[in-house]
Tab-separated table of C-alpha atoms in Angstrom:
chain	number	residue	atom	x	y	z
O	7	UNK	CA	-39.143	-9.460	-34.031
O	8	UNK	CA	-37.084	-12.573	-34.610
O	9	UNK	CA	-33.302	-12.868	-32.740
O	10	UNK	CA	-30.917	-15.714	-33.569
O	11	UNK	CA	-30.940	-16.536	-30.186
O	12	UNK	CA	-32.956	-15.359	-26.689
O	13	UNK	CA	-31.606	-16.600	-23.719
O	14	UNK	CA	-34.268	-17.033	-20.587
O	15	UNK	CA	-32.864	-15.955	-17.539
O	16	UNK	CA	-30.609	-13.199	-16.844
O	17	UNK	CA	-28.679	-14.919	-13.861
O	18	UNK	CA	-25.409	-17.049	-13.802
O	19	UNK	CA	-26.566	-19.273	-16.367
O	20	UNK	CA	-27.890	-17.409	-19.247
O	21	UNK	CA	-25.251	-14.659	-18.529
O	22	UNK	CA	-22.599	-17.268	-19.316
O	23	UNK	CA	-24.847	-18.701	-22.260
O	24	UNK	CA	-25.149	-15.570	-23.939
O	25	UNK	CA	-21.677	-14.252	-23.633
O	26	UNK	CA	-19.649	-17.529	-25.421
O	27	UNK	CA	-22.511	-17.331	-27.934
O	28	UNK	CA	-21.640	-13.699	-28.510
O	29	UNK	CA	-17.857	-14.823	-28.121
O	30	UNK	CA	-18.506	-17.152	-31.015
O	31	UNK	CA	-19.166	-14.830	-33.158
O	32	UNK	CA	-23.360	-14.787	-33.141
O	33	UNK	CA	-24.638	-11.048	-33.320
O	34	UNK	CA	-28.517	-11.147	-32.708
O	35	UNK	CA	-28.830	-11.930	-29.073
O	36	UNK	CA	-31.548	-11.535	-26.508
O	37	UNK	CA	-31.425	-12.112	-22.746
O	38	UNK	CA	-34.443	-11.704	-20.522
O	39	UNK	CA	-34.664	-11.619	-17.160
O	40	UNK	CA	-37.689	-11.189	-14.471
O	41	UNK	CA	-35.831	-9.208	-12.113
O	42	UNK	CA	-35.194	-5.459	-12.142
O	43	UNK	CA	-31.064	-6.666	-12.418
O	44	UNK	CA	-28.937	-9.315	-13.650
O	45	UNK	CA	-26.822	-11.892	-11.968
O	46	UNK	CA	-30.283	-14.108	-10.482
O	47	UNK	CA	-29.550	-15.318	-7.145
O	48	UNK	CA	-25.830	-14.601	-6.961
O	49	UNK	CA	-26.756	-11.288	-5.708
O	50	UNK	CA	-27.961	-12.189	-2.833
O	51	UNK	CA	-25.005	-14.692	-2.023
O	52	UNK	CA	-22.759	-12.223	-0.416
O	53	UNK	CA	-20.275	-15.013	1.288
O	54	UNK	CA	-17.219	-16.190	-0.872
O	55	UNK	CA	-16.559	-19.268	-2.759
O	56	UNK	CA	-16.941	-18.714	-6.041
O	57	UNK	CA	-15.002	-18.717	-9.415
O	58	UNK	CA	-12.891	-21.202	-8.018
O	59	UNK	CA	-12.763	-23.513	-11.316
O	60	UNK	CA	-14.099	-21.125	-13.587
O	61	UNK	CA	-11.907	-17.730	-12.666
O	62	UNK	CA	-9.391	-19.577	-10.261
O	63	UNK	CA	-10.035	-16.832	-7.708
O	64	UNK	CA	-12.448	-16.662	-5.128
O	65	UNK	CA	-14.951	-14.044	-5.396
O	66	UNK	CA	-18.672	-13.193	-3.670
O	67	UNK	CA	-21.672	-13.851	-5.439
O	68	UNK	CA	-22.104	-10.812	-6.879
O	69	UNK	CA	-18.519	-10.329	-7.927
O	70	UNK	CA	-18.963	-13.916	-9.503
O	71	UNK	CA	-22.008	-12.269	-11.808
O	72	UNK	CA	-20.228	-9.230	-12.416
O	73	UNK	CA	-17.456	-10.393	-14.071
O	74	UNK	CA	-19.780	-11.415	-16.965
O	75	UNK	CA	-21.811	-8.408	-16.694
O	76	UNK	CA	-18.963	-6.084	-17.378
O	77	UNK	CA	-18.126	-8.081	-20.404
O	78	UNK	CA	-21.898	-7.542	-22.032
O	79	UNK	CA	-20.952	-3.883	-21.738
O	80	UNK	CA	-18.523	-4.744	-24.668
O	81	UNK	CA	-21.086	-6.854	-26.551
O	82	UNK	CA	-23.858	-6.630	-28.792
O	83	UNK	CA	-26.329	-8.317	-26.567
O	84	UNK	CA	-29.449	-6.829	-25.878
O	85	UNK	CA	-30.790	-7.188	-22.202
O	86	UNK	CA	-34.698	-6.449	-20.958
O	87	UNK	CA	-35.054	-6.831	-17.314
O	88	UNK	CA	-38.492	-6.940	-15.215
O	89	UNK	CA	-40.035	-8.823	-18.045
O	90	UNK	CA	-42.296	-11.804	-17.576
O	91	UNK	CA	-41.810	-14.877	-20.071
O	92	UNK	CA	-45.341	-15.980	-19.848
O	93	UNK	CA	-44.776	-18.828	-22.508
O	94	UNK	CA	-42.397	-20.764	-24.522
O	95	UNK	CA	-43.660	-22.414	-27.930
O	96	UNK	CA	-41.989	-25.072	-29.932
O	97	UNK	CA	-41.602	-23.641	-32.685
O	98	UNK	CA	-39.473	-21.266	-30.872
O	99	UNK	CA	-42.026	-18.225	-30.053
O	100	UNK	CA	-41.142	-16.475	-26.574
O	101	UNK	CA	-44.240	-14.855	-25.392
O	102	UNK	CA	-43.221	-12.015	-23.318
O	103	UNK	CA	-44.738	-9.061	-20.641
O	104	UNK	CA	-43.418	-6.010	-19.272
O	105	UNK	CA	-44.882	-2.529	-18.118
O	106	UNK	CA	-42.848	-0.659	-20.555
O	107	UNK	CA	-43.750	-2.576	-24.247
O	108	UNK	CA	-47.083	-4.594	-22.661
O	109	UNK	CA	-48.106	-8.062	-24.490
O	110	UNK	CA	-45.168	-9.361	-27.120
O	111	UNK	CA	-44.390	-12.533	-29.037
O	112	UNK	CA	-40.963	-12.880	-30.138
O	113	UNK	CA	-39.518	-15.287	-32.193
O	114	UNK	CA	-35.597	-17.238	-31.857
O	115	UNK	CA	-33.401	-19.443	-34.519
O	116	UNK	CA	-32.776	-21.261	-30.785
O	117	UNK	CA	-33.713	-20.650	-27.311
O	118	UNK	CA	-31.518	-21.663	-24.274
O	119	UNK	CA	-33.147	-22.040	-21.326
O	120	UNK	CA	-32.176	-21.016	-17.855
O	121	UNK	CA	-34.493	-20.396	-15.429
O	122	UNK	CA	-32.658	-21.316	-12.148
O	123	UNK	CA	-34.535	-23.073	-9.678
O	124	UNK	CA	-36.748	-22.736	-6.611
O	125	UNK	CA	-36.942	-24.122	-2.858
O	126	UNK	CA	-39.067	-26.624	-1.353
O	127	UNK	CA	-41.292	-24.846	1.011
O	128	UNK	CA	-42.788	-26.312	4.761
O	129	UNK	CA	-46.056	-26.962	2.185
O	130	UNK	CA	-43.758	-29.599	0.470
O	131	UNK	CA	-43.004	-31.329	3.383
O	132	UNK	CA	-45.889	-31.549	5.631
O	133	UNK	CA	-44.828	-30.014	9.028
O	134	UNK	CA	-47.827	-30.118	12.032
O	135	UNK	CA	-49.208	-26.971	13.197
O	136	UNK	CA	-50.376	-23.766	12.954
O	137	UNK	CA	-48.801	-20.865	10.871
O	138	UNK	CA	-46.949	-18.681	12.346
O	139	UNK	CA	-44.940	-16.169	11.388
O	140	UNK	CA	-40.780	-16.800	11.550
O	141	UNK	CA	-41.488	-19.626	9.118
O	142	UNK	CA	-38.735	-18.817	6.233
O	143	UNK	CA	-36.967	-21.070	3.538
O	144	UNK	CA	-33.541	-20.473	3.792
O	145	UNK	CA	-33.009	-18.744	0.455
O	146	UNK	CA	-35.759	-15.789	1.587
O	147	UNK	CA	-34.322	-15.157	5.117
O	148	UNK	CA	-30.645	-14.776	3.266
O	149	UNK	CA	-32.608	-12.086	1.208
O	150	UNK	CA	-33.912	-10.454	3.871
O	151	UNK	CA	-31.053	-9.888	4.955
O	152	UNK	CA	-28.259	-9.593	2.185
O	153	UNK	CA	-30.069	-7.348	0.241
O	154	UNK	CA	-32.951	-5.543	2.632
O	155	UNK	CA	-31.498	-5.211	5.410
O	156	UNK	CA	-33.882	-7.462	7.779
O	157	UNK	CA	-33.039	-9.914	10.599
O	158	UNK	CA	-35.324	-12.722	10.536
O	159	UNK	CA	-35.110	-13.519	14.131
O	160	UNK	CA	-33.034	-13.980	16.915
O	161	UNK	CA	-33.246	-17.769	18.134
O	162	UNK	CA	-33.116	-19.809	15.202
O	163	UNK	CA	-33.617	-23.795	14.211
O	164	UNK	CA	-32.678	-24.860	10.487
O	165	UNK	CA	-34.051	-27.735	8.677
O	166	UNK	CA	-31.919	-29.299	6.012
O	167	UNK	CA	-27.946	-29.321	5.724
O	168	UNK	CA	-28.270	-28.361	2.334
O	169	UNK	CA	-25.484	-25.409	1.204
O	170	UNK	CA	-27.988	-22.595	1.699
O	171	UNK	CA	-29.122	-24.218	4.924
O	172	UNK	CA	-25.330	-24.255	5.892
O	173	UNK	CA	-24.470	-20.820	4.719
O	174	UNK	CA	-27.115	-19.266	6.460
O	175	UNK	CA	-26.163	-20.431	9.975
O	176	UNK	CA	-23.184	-18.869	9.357
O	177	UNK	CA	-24.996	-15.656	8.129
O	178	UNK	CA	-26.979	-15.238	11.050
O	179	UNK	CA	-24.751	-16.159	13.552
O	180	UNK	CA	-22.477	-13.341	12.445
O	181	UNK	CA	-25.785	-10.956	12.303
O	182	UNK	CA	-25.993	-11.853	16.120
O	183	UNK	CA	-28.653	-14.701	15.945
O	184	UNK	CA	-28.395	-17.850	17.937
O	185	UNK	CA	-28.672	-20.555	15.816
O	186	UNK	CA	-29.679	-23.256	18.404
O	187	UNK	CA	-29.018	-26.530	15.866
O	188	UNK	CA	-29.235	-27.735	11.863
O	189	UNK	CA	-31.347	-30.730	11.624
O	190	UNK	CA	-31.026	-33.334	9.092
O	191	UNK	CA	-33.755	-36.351	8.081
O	192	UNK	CA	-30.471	-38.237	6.297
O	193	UNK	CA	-27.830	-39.764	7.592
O	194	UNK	CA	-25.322	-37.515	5.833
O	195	UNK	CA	-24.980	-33.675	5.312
O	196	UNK	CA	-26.570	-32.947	1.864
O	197	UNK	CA	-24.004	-29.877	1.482
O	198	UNK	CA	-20.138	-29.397	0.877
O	199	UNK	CA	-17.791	-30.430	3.136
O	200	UNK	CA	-16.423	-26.722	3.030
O	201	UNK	CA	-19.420	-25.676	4.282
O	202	UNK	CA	-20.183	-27.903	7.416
O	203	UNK	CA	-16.547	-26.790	8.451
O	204	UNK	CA	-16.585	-23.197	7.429
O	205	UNK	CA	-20.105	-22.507	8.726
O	206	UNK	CA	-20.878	-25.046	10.992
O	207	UNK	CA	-17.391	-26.328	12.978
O	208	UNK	CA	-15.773	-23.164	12.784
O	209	UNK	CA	-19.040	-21.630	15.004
O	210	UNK	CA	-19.701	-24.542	17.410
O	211	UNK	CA	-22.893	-24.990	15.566
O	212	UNK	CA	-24.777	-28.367	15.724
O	213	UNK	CA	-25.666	-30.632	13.538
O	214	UNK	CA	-27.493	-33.505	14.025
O	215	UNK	CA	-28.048	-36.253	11.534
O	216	UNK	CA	-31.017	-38.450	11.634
O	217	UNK	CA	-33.478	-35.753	12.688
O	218	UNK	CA	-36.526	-33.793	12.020
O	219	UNK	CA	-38.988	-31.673	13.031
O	220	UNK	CA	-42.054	-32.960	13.990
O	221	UNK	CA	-44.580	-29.999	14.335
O	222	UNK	CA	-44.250	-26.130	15.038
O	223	UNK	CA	-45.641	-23.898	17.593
O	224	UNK	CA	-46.877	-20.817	17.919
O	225	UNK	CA	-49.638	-19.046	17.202
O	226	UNK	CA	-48.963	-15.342	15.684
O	227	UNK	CA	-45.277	-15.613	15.993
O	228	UNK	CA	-43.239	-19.191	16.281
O	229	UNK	CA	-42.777	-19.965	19.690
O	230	UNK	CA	-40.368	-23.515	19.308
O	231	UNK	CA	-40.345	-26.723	17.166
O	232	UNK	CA	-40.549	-30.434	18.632
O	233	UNK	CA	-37.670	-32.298	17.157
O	234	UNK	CA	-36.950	-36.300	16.645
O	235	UNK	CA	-34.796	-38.784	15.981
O	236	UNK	CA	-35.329	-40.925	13.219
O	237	UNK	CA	-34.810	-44.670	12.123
O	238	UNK	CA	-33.716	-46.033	8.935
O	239	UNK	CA	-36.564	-45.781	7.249
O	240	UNK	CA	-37.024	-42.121	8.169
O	241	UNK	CA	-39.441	-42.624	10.589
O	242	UNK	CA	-39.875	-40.930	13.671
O	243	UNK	CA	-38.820	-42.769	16.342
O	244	UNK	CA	-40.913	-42.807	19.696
O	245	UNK	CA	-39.590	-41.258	22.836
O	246	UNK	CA	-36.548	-38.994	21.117
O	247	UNK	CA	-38.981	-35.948	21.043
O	248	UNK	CA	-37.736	-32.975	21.827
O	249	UNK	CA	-38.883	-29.430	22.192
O	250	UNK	CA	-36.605	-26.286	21.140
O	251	UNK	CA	-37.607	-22.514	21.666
O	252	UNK	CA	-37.148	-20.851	18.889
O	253	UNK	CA	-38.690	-17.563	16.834
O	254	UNK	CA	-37.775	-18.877	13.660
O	255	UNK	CA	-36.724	-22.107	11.629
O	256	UNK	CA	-35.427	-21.768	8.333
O	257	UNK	CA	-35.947	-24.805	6.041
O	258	UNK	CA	-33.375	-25.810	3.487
O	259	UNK	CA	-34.918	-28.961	2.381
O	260	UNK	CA	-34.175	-29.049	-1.536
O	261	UNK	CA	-34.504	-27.433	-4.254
O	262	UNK	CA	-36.440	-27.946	-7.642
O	263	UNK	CA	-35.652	-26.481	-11.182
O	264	UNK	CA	-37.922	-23.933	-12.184
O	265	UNK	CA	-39.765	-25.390	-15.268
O	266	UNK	CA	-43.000	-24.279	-15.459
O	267	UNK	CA	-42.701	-22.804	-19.216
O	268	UNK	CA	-40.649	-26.253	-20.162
O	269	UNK	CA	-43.632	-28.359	-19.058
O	270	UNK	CA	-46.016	-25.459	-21.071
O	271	UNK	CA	-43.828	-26.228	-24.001
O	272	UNK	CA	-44.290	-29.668	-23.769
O	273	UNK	CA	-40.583	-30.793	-23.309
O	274	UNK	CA	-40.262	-34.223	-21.994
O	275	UNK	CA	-38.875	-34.016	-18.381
O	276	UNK	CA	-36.710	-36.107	-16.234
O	277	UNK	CA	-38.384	-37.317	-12.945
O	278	UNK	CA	-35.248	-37.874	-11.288
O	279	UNK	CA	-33.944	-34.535	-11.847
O	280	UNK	CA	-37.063	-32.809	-12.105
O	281	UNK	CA	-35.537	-31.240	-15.257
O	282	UNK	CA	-35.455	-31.400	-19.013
O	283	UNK	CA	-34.268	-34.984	-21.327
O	284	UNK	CA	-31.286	-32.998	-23.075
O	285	UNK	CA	-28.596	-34.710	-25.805
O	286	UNK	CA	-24.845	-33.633	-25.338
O	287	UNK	CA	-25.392	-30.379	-26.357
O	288	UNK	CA	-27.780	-29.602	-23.915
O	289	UNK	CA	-31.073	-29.525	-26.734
O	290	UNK	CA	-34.138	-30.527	-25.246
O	291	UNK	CA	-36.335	-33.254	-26.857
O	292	UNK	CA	-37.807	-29.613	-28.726
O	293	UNK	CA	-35.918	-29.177	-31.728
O	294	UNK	CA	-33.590	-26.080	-31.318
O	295	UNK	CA	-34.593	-25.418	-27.529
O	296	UNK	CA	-32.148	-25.782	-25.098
O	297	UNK	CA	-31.740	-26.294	-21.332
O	298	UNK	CA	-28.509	-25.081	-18.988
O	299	UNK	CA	-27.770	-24.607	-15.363
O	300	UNK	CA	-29.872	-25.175	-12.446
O	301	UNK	CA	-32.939	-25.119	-14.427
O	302	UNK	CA	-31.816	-28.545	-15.605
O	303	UNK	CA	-30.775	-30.152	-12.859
O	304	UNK	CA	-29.486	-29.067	-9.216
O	305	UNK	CA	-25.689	-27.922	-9.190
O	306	UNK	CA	-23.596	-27.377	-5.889
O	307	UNK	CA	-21.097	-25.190	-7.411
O	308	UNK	CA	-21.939	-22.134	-9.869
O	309	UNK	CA	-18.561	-22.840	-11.836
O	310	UNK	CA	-20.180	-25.717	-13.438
O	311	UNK	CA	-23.144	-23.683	-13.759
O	312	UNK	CA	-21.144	-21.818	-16.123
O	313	UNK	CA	-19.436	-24.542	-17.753
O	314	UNK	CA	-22.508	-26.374	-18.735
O	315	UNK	CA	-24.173	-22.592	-20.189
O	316	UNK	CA	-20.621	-22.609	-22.699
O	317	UNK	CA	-21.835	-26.332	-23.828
O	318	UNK	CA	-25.402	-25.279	-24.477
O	319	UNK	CA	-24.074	-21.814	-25.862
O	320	UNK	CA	-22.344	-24.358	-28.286
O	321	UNK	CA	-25.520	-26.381	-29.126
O	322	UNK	CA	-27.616	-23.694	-29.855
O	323	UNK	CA	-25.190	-21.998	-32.636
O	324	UNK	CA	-24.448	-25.730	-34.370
O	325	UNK	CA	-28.204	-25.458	-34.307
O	326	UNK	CA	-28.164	-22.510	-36.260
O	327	UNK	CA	-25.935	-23.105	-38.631
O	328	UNK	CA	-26.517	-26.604	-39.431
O	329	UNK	CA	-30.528	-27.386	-38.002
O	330	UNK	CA	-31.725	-30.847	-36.608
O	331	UNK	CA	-29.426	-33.503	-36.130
O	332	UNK	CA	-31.092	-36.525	-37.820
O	333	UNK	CA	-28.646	-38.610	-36.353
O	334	UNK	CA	-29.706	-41.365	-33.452
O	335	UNK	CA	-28.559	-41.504	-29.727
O	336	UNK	CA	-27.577	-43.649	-27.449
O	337	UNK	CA	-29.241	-43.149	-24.037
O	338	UNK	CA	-27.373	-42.972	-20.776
O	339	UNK	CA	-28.592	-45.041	-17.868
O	340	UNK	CA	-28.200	-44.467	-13.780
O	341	UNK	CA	-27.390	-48.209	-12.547
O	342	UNK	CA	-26.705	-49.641	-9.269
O	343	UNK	CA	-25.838	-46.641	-6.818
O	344	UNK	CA	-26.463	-43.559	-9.077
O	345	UNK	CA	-29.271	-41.725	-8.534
O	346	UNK	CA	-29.387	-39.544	-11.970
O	347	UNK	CA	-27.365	-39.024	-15.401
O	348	UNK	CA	-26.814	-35.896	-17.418
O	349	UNK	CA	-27.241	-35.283	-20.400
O	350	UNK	CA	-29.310	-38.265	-20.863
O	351	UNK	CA	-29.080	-38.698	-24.150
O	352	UNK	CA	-25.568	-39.396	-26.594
O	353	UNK	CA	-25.869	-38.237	-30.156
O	354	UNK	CA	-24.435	-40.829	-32.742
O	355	UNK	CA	-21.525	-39.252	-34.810
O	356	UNK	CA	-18.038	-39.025	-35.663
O	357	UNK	CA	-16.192	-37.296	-33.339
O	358	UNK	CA	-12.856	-37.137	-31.306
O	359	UNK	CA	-14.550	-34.766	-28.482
O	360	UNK	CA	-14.970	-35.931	-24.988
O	361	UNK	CA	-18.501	-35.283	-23.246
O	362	UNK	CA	-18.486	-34.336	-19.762
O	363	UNK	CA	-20.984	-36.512	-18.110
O	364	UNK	CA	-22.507	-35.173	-14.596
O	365	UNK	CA	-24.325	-37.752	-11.898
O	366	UNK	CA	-25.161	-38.441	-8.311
O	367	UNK	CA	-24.772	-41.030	-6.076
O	368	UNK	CA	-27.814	-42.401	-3.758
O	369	UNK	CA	-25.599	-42.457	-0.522
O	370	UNK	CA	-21.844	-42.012	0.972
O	371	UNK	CA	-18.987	-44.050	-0.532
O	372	UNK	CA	-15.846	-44.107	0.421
O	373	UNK	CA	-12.544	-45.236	-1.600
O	374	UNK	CA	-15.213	-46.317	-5.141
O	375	UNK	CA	-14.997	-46.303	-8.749
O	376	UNK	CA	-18.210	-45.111	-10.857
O	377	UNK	CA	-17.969	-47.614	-13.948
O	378	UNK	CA	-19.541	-46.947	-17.176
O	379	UNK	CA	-21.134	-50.763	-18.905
O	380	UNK	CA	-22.137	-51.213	-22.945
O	381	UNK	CA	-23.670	-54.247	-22.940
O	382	UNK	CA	-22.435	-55.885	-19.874
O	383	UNK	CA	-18.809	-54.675	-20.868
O	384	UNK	CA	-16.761	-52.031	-18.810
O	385	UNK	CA	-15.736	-49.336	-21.328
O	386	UNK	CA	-14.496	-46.592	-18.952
O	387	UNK	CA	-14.214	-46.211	-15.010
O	388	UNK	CA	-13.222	-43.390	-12.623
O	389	UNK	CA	-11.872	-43.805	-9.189
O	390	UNK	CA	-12.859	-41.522	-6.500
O	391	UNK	CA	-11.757	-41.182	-2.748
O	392	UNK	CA	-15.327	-40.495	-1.254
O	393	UNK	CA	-18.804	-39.801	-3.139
O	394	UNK	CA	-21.714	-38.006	-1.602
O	395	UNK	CA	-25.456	-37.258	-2.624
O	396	UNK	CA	-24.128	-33.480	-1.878
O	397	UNK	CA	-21.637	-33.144	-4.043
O	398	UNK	CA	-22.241	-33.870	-8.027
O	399	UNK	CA	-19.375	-36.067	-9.151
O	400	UNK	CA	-18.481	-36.165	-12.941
O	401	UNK	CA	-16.488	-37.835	-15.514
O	402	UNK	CA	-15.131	-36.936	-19.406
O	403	UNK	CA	-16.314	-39.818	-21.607
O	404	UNK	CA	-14.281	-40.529	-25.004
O	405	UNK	CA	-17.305	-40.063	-28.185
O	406	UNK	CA	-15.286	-42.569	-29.938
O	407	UNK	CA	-15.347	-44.950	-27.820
O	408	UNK	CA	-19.011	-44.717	-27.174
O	409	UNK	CA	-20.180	-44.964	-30.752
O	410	UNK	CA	-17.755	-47.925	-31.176
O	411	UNK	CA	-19.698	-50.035	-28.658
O	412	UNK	CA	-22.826	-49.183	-31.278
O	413	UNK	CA	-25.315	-49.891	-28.383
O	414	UNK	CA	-28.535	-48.148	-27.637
O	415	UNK	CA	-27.666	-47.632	-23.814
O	416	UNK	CA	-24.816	-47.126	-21.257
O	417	UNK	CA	-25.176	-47.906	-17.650
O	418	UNK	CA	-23.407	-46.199	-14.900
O	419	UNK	CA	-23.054	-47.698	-11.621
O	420	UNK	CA	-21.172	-47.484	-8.044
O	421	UNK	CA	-18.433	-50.083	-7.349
O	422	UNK	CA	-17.228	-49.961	-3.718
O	423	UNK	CA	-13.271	-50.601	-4.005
């Protein structure tokens, strides 16, 4: 069976992907998802925050999810849940498996990607010791307990001040958990502001930058973790050792777009964001696929999860109607300061639109600018109060201006004011 367009990934992403494509007027649309319901991990994000930018309320998780959910009711979109994509081709097959319908190969006009991500797991990262149970990332043990009604444990160490991390001392504090420290290698908080007040202030919960944790302990069930200080070059440093009883630790170390079929399809992938090479429009360096969301690189905030979906919703139908740009690009670069650059690639055409460029910074900066260089020569700049690996900073580029430099590449880099 051939669609115009199957979306991969039934969470906040391809929800949002699907429904401006439908909005746009395309008819034939397909979204699959892996789980038995839509909405991905929103569901099991039960604390508030969301739809700031994108609804201007603030909803839940799920509420967040279900406000696109209702509006497939009124659509034409067709929706097949707990259904394996086992492979992605390039010429836009979608190789799919389900108890219901067994083995199928489908086939798309385009295919938008959007997979989500996954977390880094204690594997990733090398901790001594035996393994015990009470070992969780942070994303299961908010599972466990958002949606099946399990408490983890009861004295509890966290690794990583990433969001989830953050959130989840909050979550089990309120569950009536001690949570006995968060403990982070950098020398910064890796998650919203919002958070480390809301979850971590407002509970007299510590945090303490500069750590780690050495080993864990235990040998059926986890009995404590040694913890260190750590120097500059993240190393631990002798004599700050500490041991801290504990029954579980929760890591929250990172987390890494799920790209498995991408990589099967032979997309080329960014290292740096550990996701697909996209243009503008969001199309991969595979002609009509395209990429959106987390599966494309890490975002801290699902309204821009959203956002980005519309843009690639957009791609996909110009794709459709019109087929491969044969037009050239001009690449985007991360300079002095900036860790990454999406999309990484400009297309070369006439056209008043602005592209909304997303980066982030290697380190904390305070009263900067993020410039943007063609050929040695400033052609835009931004000025921002403070800039943090945690939180993605971005900035609307002119088109016009762009193709009137005519240059293959354009740097961005941090200026401290």
């Amino acid at each position: 069976m051939t669609y115009d367009l199957i979306v991969v990934g039934g969470g906040p992403a391809g929800l949002a992907a699907a429904l401006k494509a439908s909005e746009e007027g395309l008819e034939n649309i397909l979204i699959i998802e892996r789980d038995y319901m839509l909405g991905g991990i929103l569901n099991q994000c039960i604390h508030n925050g969301f739809g700031l930018h994108k609804f201007k309320e603030e909803l839940t998780g799920p509420e967040y999810s279900q406000k696109y959910i209702e509006k497939l009711k009124d659509s034409s979109i067709e929706v097949i849940t707990e259904t394996m994509v086992m492979k992605v081709t390039e010429d836009r097959e979608v190789h799919v498996l389900n108890e219901k319908d067994g083995f199928r190969v489908l086939k798309a006009k385009s295919i938008i990607l959007a997979m989500g991500c996954r977390e880094r797991t204690r594997g990733a990262i090398n901790i001594a010791g035996g393994r015990p149970a009470g070992v969780f990332t942070a994303g299961t043990a908010q599972r466990f307990i958002n949606l099946e009604g399990y408490l983890p444990g009861k004295e509890v160490v966290i690794l990583g001040s990433g969001d989830i991390g953050l959130i989840m001392a909050r979550r089990m504090t309120l569950e009536g958990a001690k949570v006995k420290g968060v403990f982070e290698l950098m020398p910064y908080s890796n998650g919203l502001t919002r958070n480390i007040v809301q979850c971590l202030e407002d509970y007299d919960i510590p945090l303490k930058l500069s750590h780690t944790i050495l080993s864990v302990h235990g040998k059926e069930r986890l009995e404590g973790v040694t913890v260190a200080k750590v120097d500059e070059n993240l190393k631990p440093i002798e004599g700050t050792q500490e041991y801290i009883k504990c029954d579980t630790l929760l890591l929250s170390v990172g987390l890494i777009p799920e790209n498995e079929l991408s990589n099967v399809c032979g997309i080329e992938m960014d290292r740096r964001t550990k996701g697909p090479i996209v243009t503008e429009s969001r199309e991969t360096t595979k002609s009509g696929i395209f990429a959106c969301g987390n599966v494309l690189h890490v975002h801290d905030l699902v309204d821009y999860v959203s956002e980005e979906a519309e843009i690639a919703a957009k791609g996909a139908m110009e794709y459709i109607k019109n087929g491969k740009s044969e037009s050239g690009y001009t690449l985007t670069k991360a300079g002095q300061g900036i860790t990454y650059v999406v999309p990484q690639k400009i297309k070369k055409c006439e056209s008043e639109d602005k592209i909304k460029m997303y980066m982030r910074v290697d380190k904390v900066y305070s009263d900067a600018k993020i410039k943007v260089y063609s050929n040695g020569n400033e052609i835009f700049s931004k000025s921002f109060e403070r800039l943090m690996p945690g939180e993605m900073a971005s900035l609307n580029l002119n088109m016009k201006n762009i193709q009137e430099c005519d240059t293959e590449e354009i740097v961005f880099e941090v200026e401290v004011l």
